[in-house]
Short mmCIF file of C-alpha atoms and ligand atoms in Angstrom, two decimals:
data_model
loop_
_atom_site.label_atom_id
_atom_site.label_comp_id
_atom_site.label_asym_id
_atom_site.label_seq_id
_atom_site.Cartn_x
_atom_site.Cartn_y
_atom_site.Cartn_z
CA MET I 1 -0.18 -26.29 1.23
CA HIS I 2 1.91 -23.75 3.09
CA ASN I 3 3.07 -24.49 6.57
CA TRP I 4 3.74 -21.05 7.98
CA GLN I 5 5.40 -20.79 11.37
CA PHE I 6 4.00 -18.39 13.94
CA PRO I 7 5.34 -17.33 17.34
CA PRO I 8 3.83 -19.19 20.31
CA GLU I 9 1.74 -16.18 21.45
CA TYR I 10 0.19 -15.63 17.99
CA GLU I 11 -2.71 -18.04 18.45
CA GLN I 12 -3.46 -16.81 21.98
CA ARG I 13 -3.50 -13.16 20.86
CA SER I 14 -5.78 -14.05 17.96
CA LEU I 15 -8.15 -15.84 20.32
CA GLU I 16 -8.26 -13.03 22.91
CA LEU I 17 -8.93 -10.43 20.24
CA LEU I 18 -11.73 -12.44 18.69
CA GLU I 19 -13.46 -13.06 22.02
CA LYS I 20 -13.08 -9.44 23.11
CA ALA I 21 -14.45 -8.20 19.79
CA LEU I 22 -17.45 -10.55 19.84
CA ASN I 23 -18.25 -9.84 23.49
CA SER I 24 -17.60 -6.16 23.98
CA ILE I 25 -17.29 -4.25 20.72
CA PRO I 26 -20.49 -2.97 19.09
CA GLY I 27 -19.14 -3.14 15.51
CA TYR I 28 -18.76 -6.95 15.81
CA ARG I 29 -22.04 -7.77 17.52
CA SER I 30 -23.56 -9.15 14.31
CA TRP I 31 -20.51 -11.43 13.85
CA ARG I 32 -21.55 -13.60 16.81
CA ALA I 33 -24.00 -15.40 14.54
CA PHE I 34 -21.09 -16.65 12.41
CA ASP I 35 -19.04 -18.01 15.33
CA PRO I 36 -18.95 -21.84 15.44
CA GLY I 37 -17.96 -21.46 19.13
CA PRO I 38 -15.01 -21.88 21.49
CA ALA I 39 -14.85 -25.64 20.91
CA TYR I 40 -13.41 -24.95 17.46
CA PRO I 41 -9.79 -24.03 16.64
CA VAL I 42 -9.19 -20.28 16.45
CA ASP I 43 -8.33 -20.37 12.72
CA ARG I 44 -11.65 -22.07 11.98
CA ARG I 45 -13.49 -19.40 13.96
CA TYR I 46 -11.71 -16.58 12.12
CA ALA I 47 -12.39 -18.23 8.76
CA ALA I 48 -16.12 -18.33 9.57
CA MET I 49 -16.27 -14.54 10.09
CA PRO I 50 -17.01 -11.92 7.43
CA ALA I 51 -14.49 -9.38 6.14
CA LEU I 52 -14.50 -5.92 7.70
CA LYS I 53 -14.93 -3.21 5.07
CA LYS I 54 -14.46 0.55 5.10
CA LYS I 55 -18.21 0.89 4.75
CA ASP I 56 -18.64 -1.05 8.04
CA ILE I 57 -16.41 1.51 9.78
CA ARG I 58 -18.50 4.32 8.31
CA GLU I 59 -21.77 2.67 9.32
CA HIS I 60 -20.75 2.07 12.93
CA THR I 61 -18.54 5.21 13.06
CA PRO I 62 -15.04 4.53 14.39
CA GLN I 63 -16.42 4.63 17.97
CA GLY I 64 -18.18 1.36 17.15
CA PHE I 65 -14.79 -0.38 17.20
CA VAL I 66 -13.73 0.90 20.62
CA PRO I 67 -14.31 -1.55 23.53
CA PHE I 68 -17.02 -0.74 26.09
CA ASP I 69 -14.44 -0.23 28.83
CA ARG I 70 -12.79 2.70 26.98
CA ASP I 71 -14.20 6.22 26.97
CA THR I 72 -13.66 7.71 23.50
CA GLN I 73 -14.64 11.26 24.50
CA ALA I 74 -12.22 11.21 27.45
CA GLY I 75 -9.45 9.79 25.24
CA LEU I 76 -10.00 12.51 22.64
CA ALA I 77 -10.18 15.22 25.31
CA SER I 78 -6.88 14.13 26.92
CA GLY I 79 -5.18 13.82 23.52
CA GLU I 80 -4.40 10.12 24.07
CA ILE I 81 -6.21 9.37 20.80
CA ASN I 82 -7.22 11.38 17.72
CA LEU I 83 -9.64 11.02 14.87
CA VAL I 84 -7.87 10.67 11.53
CA LYS I 85 -9.72 10.93 8.24
CA THR I 86 -8.15 9.28 5.22
CA SER I 87 -8.26 11.30 2.02
CA GLY I 88 -10.29 10.59 -1.08
CA THR I 89 -13.85 10.53 -2.33
CA THR I 90 -16.60 9.57 0.12
CA ASP I 91 -16.57 5.94 -0.98
CA VAL I 92 -12.86 5.49 -0.19
CA SER I 93 -12.46 7.94 2.67
CA VAL I 94 -12.98 6.82 6.26
CA THR I 95 -12.42 8.26 9.74
CA ASN I 96 -10.31 6.11 12.09
CA ILE I 97 -9.32 6.27 15.73
CA TRP I 98 -5.61 6.97 15.91
CA TYR I 99 -3.47 5.77 18.82
CA GLN I 100 0.12 6.84 18.18
CA PRO I 101 1.91 4.35 20.52
CA TRP I 102 0.28 1.45 18.64
CA TRP I 103 1.48 2.84 15.29
CA ASP I 104 5.02 3.47 16.54
CA THR I 105 5.28 -0.04 18.01
CA ALA I 106 4.13 -1.60 14.74
CA GLU I 107 6.58 0.52 12.75
CA ARG I 108 9.51 -0.43 14.98
CA ALA I 109 8.58 -4.13 14.69
CA SER I 110 8.50 -3.82 10.89
CA TRP I 111 12.06 -2.44 10.76
CA LYS I 112 13.38 -5.74 12.14
CA LEU I 113 12.19 -7.41 8.95
CA ASN I 114 14.74 -5.59 6.78
CA ALA I 115 18.46 -5.70 7.66
CA TYR I 116 19.10 -2.14 6.42
CA ALA I 117 16.14 -0.68 8.30
CA ASP I 118 17.09 -2.69 11.38
CA LYS I 119 20.59 -1.22 11.29
CA LEU I 120 19.71 2.38 10.32
CA ALA I 121 16.36 3.08 11.97
CA THR I 122 17.18 3.91 15.57
CA GLY I 123 13.96 5.79 16.25
CA SER I 124 15.88 9.07 16.42
CA HIS I 125 17.31 8.94 12.87
CA PRO I 126 16.64 11.85 10.48
CA GLU I 127 14.04 10.88 7.89
CA ALA I 128 12.91 12.71 4.76
CA ILE I 129 9.40 12.06 3.50
CA LEU I 130 8.36 12.56 -0.11
CA SER I 131 4.62 12.03 0.11
CA ASN I 132 1.45 13.64 -1.08
CA PRO I 133 0.53 15.95 1.83
CA MET I 134 -3.05 14.68 1.51
CA ASN I 135 -1.71 11.36 2.89
CA VAL I 136 0.84 12.71 5.36
CA GLY I 137 2.48 16.09 5.90
CA ILE I 138 1.39 19.70 5.55
CA ILE I 139 -0.65 20.95 2.57
CA SER I 140 0.21 24.37 1.18
CA ASP I 141 -0.86 24.67 -2.43
CA GLU I 142 -0.80 28.46 -2.69
CA ILE I 143 2.52 29.41 -1.10
CA ASP I 144 5.77 27.47 -0.85
CA LEU I 145 6.63 26.68 2.74
CA PRO I 146 10.20 27.28 3.92
CA MET I 147 12.14 24.22 5.13
CA GLU I 148 11.69 25.03 8.84
CA LYS I 149 7.89 24.91 8.42
CA ARG I 150 8.14 21.35 7.01
CA TRP I 151 10.71 20.12 9.52
CA LEU I 152 8.94 18.43 12.46
CA ALA I 153 11.16 16.71 15.03
CA ARG I 154 13.28 14.21 13.02
CA PHE I 155 11.07 14.38 9.90
CA LEU I 156 11.46 16.63 6.89
CA TYR I 157 8.48 16.75 4.50
CA LEU I 158 9.89 17.48 1.04
CA ASN I 159 6.56 18.26 -0.64
CA GLU I 160 3.63 20.45 0.43
CA LYS I 161 1.72 20.40 -2.89
CA SER I 162 -1.33 18.16 -3.24
CA ASP I 163 -1.04 18.22 -7.05
CA PRO I 164 2.37 16.98 -8.29
CA LEU I 165 1.53 18.39 -11.73
CA THR I 166 2.23 21.85 -10.27
CA TRP I 167 5.87 20.98 -9.39
CA SER I 168 8.16 23.44 -11.17
CA PRO I 169 11.85 22.74 -11.95
CA ALA I 170 12.77 25.15 -9.13
CA PHE I 171 10.51 23.21 -6.74
CA MET I 172 12.24 19.92 -7.62
CA ASP I 173 15.67 21.59 -7.35
CA ARG I 174 14.63 22.57 -3.81
CA MET I 175 13.91 18.89 -2.97
CA ALA I 176 17.37 17.84 -4.20
CA GLN I 177 19.05 20.67 -2.24
CA GLU I 178 17.17 19.77 0.92
CA LEU I 179 18.20 16.10 0.61
CA ASP I 180 21.82 17.35 0.38
CA SER I 181 21.56 19.57 3.44
CA PHE I 182 19.27 17.43 5.64
CA GLN I 183 21.13 14.16 4.86
CA PRO I 184 18.35 11.77 5.86
CA VAL I 185 19.31 8.27 6.94
CA LEU I 186 16.00 7.06 5.52
CA LEU I 187 13.93 8.43 2.67
CA GLU I 188 10.30 7.38 2.87
CA ALA I 189 8.64 7.94 -0.46
CA ASN I 190 5.50 7.60 -2.42
CA PRO I 191 7.05 5.80 -5.44
CA SER I 192 5.17 7.80 -8.08
CA LEU I 193 6.41 11.09 -6.60
CA LEU I 194 9.99 9.89 -6.18
CA ALA I 195 9.97 8.55 -9.76
CA LYS I 196 8.79 11.96 -10.98
CA LEU I 197 11.62 13.69 -9.11
CA CYS I 198 14.11 11.13 -10.47
CA ARG I 199 13.00 11.64 -14.09
CA TYR I 200 13.69 15.35 -13.61
CA LEU I 201 17.08 14.75 -11.95
CA THR I 202 18.06 12.35 -14.75
CA THR I 203 17.09 14.86 -17.44
CA THR I 204 19.02 17.67 -15.75
CA GLY I 205 21.97 15.42 -14.89
CA GLN I 206 21.91 16.30 -11.19
CA LYS I 207 23.61 14.22 -8.53
CA VAL I 208 21.86 13.97 -5.20
CA TYR I 209 22.58 12.86 -1.64
CA GLN I 210 22.19 9.09 -1.16
CA PRO I 211 20.26 7.99 1.94
CA GLY I 212 20.97 4.63 3.57
CA LEU I 213 17.62 3.18 2.52
CA ILE I 214 14.53 4.22 0.56
CA VAL I 215 11.24 2.85 1.91
CA PHE I 216 8.18 2.94 -0.35
CA THR I 217 4.82 3.51 1.29
CA TYR I 218 1.29 4.58 0.30
CA GLU I 219 1.40 3.09 -3.20
CA TYR I 220 2.36 0.07 -5.25
CA PRO I 221 5.80 0.75 -6.80
CA THR I 222 5.77 -0.17 -10.48
CA LEU I 223 8.82 -1.71 -12.18
CA LEU I 224 8.94 1.37 -14.39
CA GLN I 225 9.16 3.67 -11.36
CA ILE I 226 11.82 1.49 -9.76
CA LYS I 227 13.92 1.68 -12.95
CA GLN I 228 13.60 5.49 -12.95
CA ILE I 229 14.48 5.73 -9.26
CA GLN I 230 17.52 3.45 -9.64
CA LYS I 231 18.97 5.80 -12.27
CA VAL I 232 19.41 8.34 -9.46
CA PHE I 233 19.60 6.37 -6.21
CA ARG I 234 22.03 3.48 -5.72
CA CYS I 235 20.94 2.73 -2.14
CA PRO I 236 18.76 -0.29 -1.26
CA LEU I 237 14.99 0.00 -1.77
CA ALA I 238 12.30 -1.68 0.32
CA SER I 239 8.53 -1.61 0.18
CA SER I 240 6.61 -1.27 3.42
CA TYR I 241 3.08 -2.59 3.14
CA GLY I 242 0.18 -1.54 5.35
CA SER I 243 -2.60 0.99 5.79
CA THR I 244 -3.94 3.58 8.21
CA GLU I 245 -6.37 0.99 9.61
CA THR I 246 -3.90 -1.87 9.95
CA GLY I 247 -0.50 -0.31 10.59
CA TYR I 248 2.60 -2.09 9.28
CA VAL I 249 1.57 -5.49 7.89
CA PHE I 250 4.40 -6.70 5.63
CA MET I 251 7.95 -5.46 5.13
CA GLN I 252 10.16 -6.27 2.17
CA CYS I 253 13.43 -7.76 3.39
CA GLU I 254 16.90 -7.21 1.94
CA ALA I 255 16.43 -10.35 -0.20
CA GLY I 256 13.28 -8.89 -1.80
CA LYS I 257 10.49 -11.00 -0.30
CA PHE I 258 7.81 -9.71 2.07
CA HIS I 259 7.61 -10.88 5.69
CA GLN I 260 4.54 -10.61 7.88
CA ASN I 261 4.87 -8.32 10.89
CA VAL I 262 3.68 -11.08 13.25
CA GLU I 263 4.25 -8.97 16.37
CA SER I 264 1.68 -6.48 15.14
CA CYS I 265 -0.96 -8.31 13.18
CA ARG I 266 -2.67 -11.50 12.17
CA VAL I 267 -3.17 -12.07 8.44
CA ASP I 268 -5.85 -14.31 6.93
CA PHE I 269 -5.32 -15.23 3.29
CA GLN I 270 -8.19 -15.98 0.91
CA PRO I 271 -7.01 -17.57 -2.36
CA LEU I 272 -8.39 -16.71 -5.76
CA LYS I 273 -9.96 -19.51 -7.81
CA LYS I 274 -7.37 -21.53 -9.70
CA GLU I 275 -8.43 -20.13 -13.09
CA HIS I 276 -7.88 -16.57 -11.76
CA GLY I 277 -4.41 -17.02 -10.27
CA GLY I 278 -5.08 -19.02 -7.11
CA PRO I 279 -4.17 -20.64 -4.88
CA ASP I 280 -1.00 -18.55 -4.40
CA ILE I 281 -2.57 -15.21 -5.39
CA GLY I 282 -5.33 -13.97 -3.15
CA ARG I 283 -6.78 -11.36 -0.85
CA ILE I 284 -5.60 -10.65 2.68
CA LEU I 285 -7.66 -9.72 5.73
CA VAL I 286 -5.72 -8.10 8.56
CA THR I 287 -6.37 -8.25 12.31
CA THR I 288 -4.38 -5.75 14.39
CA PHE I 289 -2.68 -6.62 17.68
CA ASN I 290 -1.77 -4.31 20.59
CA ASN I 291 -4.25 -1.51 19.99
CA PRO I 292 -6.39 -1.13 23.14
CA TRP I 293 -8.41 1.68 21.53
CA TYR I 294 -9.37 0.38 18.15
CA TYR I 295 -10.12 -3.20 17.15
CA MET I 296 -9.69 -4.04 13.48
CA LEU I 297 -10.53 -7.68 12.78
CA ARG I 298 -10.29 -9.20 9.31
CA PHE I 299 -10.00 -5.76 7.73
CA ASP I 300 -10.07 -5.91 3.95
CA VAL I 301 -7.13 -3.69 2.95
CA GLY I 302 -8.22 -3.99 -0.68
CA ASP I 303 -5.07 -5.60 -2.04
CA LEU I 304 -4.00 -8.85 -3.64
CA VAL I 305 -0.78 -10.60 -2.69
CA HIS I 306 1.26 -13.54 -3.94
CA LEU I 307 2.26 -16.18 -1.38
CA ASP I 308 5.82 -17.35 -1.74
CA SER I 309 5.60 -20.85 -3.18
CA GLU I 310 8.84 -21.99 -1.52
CA GLY I 311 7.65 -20.66 1.84
CA LYS I 312 11.18 -19.60 2.76
CA CYS I 313 13.53 -16.72 2.10
CA ALA I 314 17.27 -16.30 1.50
CA CYS I 315 17.37 -13.80 4.40
CA GLY I 316 16.70 -16.63 6.84
CA ARG I 317 13.56 -15.12 8.44
CA SER I 318 11.04 -17.90 8.81
CA THR I 319 8.27 -16.52 11.05
CA GLY I 320 4.90 -15.57 9.59
CA ILE I 321 3.52 -15.54 6.08
CA ILE I 322 6.09 -14.88 3.34
CA LEU I 323 5.02 -13.19 0.11
CA SER I 324 6.99 -13.29 -3.11
CA ALA I 325 5.17 -10.09 -4.13
CA VAL I 326 2.32 -7.71 -3.50
CA GLU I 327 0.06 -7.88 -6.56
CA GLY I 328 -1.58 -4.45 -6.23
CA ARG I 329 -4.97 -3.03 -5.34
CA THR I 330 -8.06 -5.05 -6.15
CA LEU I 331 -9.36 -1.80 -7.70
CA SER I 332 -6.48 -2.06 -10.18
CA ALA I 333 -7.46 -5.56 -11.29
CA THR I 334 -8.61 -5.97 -14.89
CA LEU I 335 -9.89 -8.90 -16.97
CA THR I 336 -8.56 -10.66 -20.05
CA CYS I 337 -10.80 -10.96 -23.10
CA GLU I 338 -11.80 -14.36 -21.73
CA GLY I 339 -12.61 -12.96 -18.29
CA LYS I 340 -9.56 -14.13 -16.34
CA LEU I 341 -8.49 -11.79 -13.55
CA VAL I 342 -5.29 -9.82 -14.20
CA THR I 343 -3.50 -8.19 -11.26
CA LEU I 344 -1.74 -4.83 -11.40
CA ARG I 345 1.59 -6.61 -11.05
CA GLN I 346 0.87 -8.65 -14.16
CA THR I 347 -0.18 -5.54 -16.11
CA ASP I 348 2.86 -3.69 -14.81
CA THR I 349 5.27 -6.47 -15.80
CA ALA I 350 3.97 -6.21 -19.38
CA LEU I 351 3.93 -2.41 -19.65
CA SER I 352 7.07 -1.55 -17.66
CA ALA I 353 9.07 -3.53 -20.23
CA LEU I 354 8.32 -0.89 -22.89
CA ASP I 355 11.26 1.35 -23.71
CA GLY I 356 11.11 5.11 -23.48
CA ILE I 357 7.92 5.63 -21.50
CA ASP I 358 7.72 7.87 -18.44
CA GLU I 359 4.25 6.92 -17.16
CA TYR I 360 1.29 4.74 -18.10
CA ARG I 361 -2.25 4.01 -17.05
CA LEU I 362 -4.35 1.21 -18.49
CA GLU I 363 -8.14 1.49 -18.40
CA GLN I 364 -10.33 -1.40 -19.41
CA THR I 365 -13.39 0.20 -20.99
CA GLY I 366 -15.26 -2.96 -22.02
CA SER I 367 -14.91 -6.72 -21.85
CA ARG I 368 -12.39 -6.63 -24.74
CA ALA I 369 -11.58 -2.92 -24.97
CA TYR I 370 -8.57 -1.29 -23.33
CA ALA I 371 -7.33 2.31 -23.37
CA LEU I 372 -3.64 2.93 -22.72
CA TYR I 373 -2.61 6.42 -21.55
CA LEU I 374 1.06 7.08 -22.09
CA VAL I 375 3.57 9.76 -21.24
CA SER I 376 6.54 9.31 -23.56
CA SER I 377 9.09 11.42 -25.36
CA ARG I 378 9.38 8.82 -28.10
CA THR I 379 8.58 10.20 -31.55
CA ASP I 380 8.18 6.78 -33.27
CA ARG I 381 4.64 6.38 -31.98
CA LYS I 382 3.57 3.73 -34.49
CA ARG I 383 6.41 1.53 -33.34
CA LEU I 384 5.72 2.27 -29.67
CA GLU I 385 2.07 1.31 -30.19
CA ALA I 386 3.05 -1.90 -31.95
CA GLU I 387 5.28 -2.82 -29.00
CA ALA I 388 2.57 -1.94 -26.48
CA ALA I 389 -0.03 -3.89 -28.48
CA ALA I 390 2.18 -6.97 -28.54
CA ALA I 391 2.72 -6.77 -24.77
CA LEU I 392 -0.97 -6.23 -24.00
CA LYS I 393 -2.31 -8.88 -26.42
CA ASN I 394 0.12 -11.37 -24.94
CA LEU I 395 -1.51 -10.71 -21.54
CA TYR I 396 -5.15 -9.94 -22.40
CA GLY I 397 -5.66 -11.96 -25.59
CA ASN I 398 -5.45 -11.39 -29.34
CA GLU I 399 -9.02 -10.11 -29.54
CA ALA I 400 -8.14 -7.11 -27.33
CA ARG I 401 -9.15 -3.80 -28.94
CA LEU I 402 -6.60 -1.16 -28.00
CA THR I 403 -6.74 2.62 -28.06
CA PHE I 404 -3.75 4.84 -27.29
CA TYR I 405 -3.76 8.28 -25.76
CA TYR I 406 -0.77 10.52 -25.16
CA GLU I 407 -0.56 12.87 -22.21
CA LYS I 408 1.99 15.39 -20.97
CA ALA I 409 1.74 13.99 -17.44
CA LEU I 410 -0.67 11.77 -15.53
CA ALA I 411 -2.52 13.04 -12.48
CA PRO I 412 -3.11 11.16 -9.21
CA GLU I 413 -6.57 10.14 -8.01
CA THR I 414 -8.53 12.39 -5.63
CA SER I 415 -6.94 10.35 -2.79
CA GLY I 416 -3.52 11.69 -3.80
CA LYS I 417 -2.41 8.22 -4.91
CA TYR I 418 -1.74 7.14 -8.47
CA CYS I 419 -3.76 4.47 -10.23
CA HIS I 420 -1.89 2.52 -12.91
CA ALA I 421 -4.68 0.21 -14.05
CA ARG I 422 -8.39 -0.17 -13.56
CA ALA I 423 -11.58 -1.40 -15.14
CA ARG I 424 -14.26 1.19 -15.83
CA PHE I 425 -16.85 -1.36 -14.71
CA PRO I 426 -17.17 -2.94 -11.28
CA ILE I 427 -15.27 -6.15 -10.58
CA ASN I 428 -16.42 -7.78 -7.34
CA ILE I 429 -13.33 -9.57 -6.10
CA GLU I 430 -15.44 -11.92 -3.97
CA ASP I 431 -16.74 -13.54 -7.18
CA TYR I 432 -13.15 -14.55 -7.95
CA LEU I 433 -12.25 -16.02 -4.57
CA GLN I 434 -12.33 -19.77 -3.88
ZN1 LIG A 501 13.48 -12.38 3.55
#
């Protein structure tokens, strides 16, 4: 049993949020029926509540999560808040209420959880962003935008193309040249896009400007991508974990573990059943602090995490939940031949160990059937397949039927993010929770 330490105000904030949500926010009205009441400890009351899903936000519209004493129309009219739609197909896309001061406060609090970010991120530091413009930035698929059109305040957006498969060598040369001239203190990157740039820079033997820190956002960074990035960048890497709905939830410290951003959010952990990786692997539900406009309680971010079994970290930070790893999206979970849940991190550990592959995606097509899509310049395909088969059978079972496909490059999902593993049949994660 983990004995996490929280700051003294954590419980009080949790309690105030819960009572405000139950009493004055339309989206939580139906939750009152689950509340055991104020006589019970706050953790018990939270545990009795459902999880908030994207479909709940769609059903109530984001205005359903604004307290009665706030006027959404007036806030939108004055520009204090905005509506922000996340990209993707209708079942993953959602419109949220965006309050910039809340986001900035959460981001600044997260920097304290990494010594490099704490030292380098002053709030006025130059920052380059290599993202899919569908997630953040400016989309321009037809024409290339000059640097000044992508340079907003202290941010330089290195990519304006929604489809990274359209990147030409000249376009990637431009990114390297702009890193050299802009000299960002921080490079915030979508790991799949940075890995793609790094594969190109490695092939062409180019040296590039080294920022003080690279922060991964938007996506799970695979071990394969990290290897490719470290061939080009020698600076420290850190993963920042969060979402549009929840802000900055966990930050990877300089020692490699993930610390909860306790100033900005409450995290409730729901372990998987023992036979599926619990009790240390499980789902997290996030409750946001300090946002007077938009109340997210027990929001299901759709990811699995791994609690740190020691419950402490070499960096010395001891407040909040500590994770040894993020395990990846629940949508990227697959099943062994015997039906045991496999997280993306477990799949990635097996596949990233293969030599000479640029990209992979594993799709489970049946209970014992798996299709592996590979991008590789290796010509000894029989040997590559034997190595991949050994790695996958070790994880999924000897009865696994494997099919291999070779691609020139893999494309992101309609959301702009890459998917490295998935089952082509629904897996309801709630069936796997304790
Ligand atoms: Zn640490």
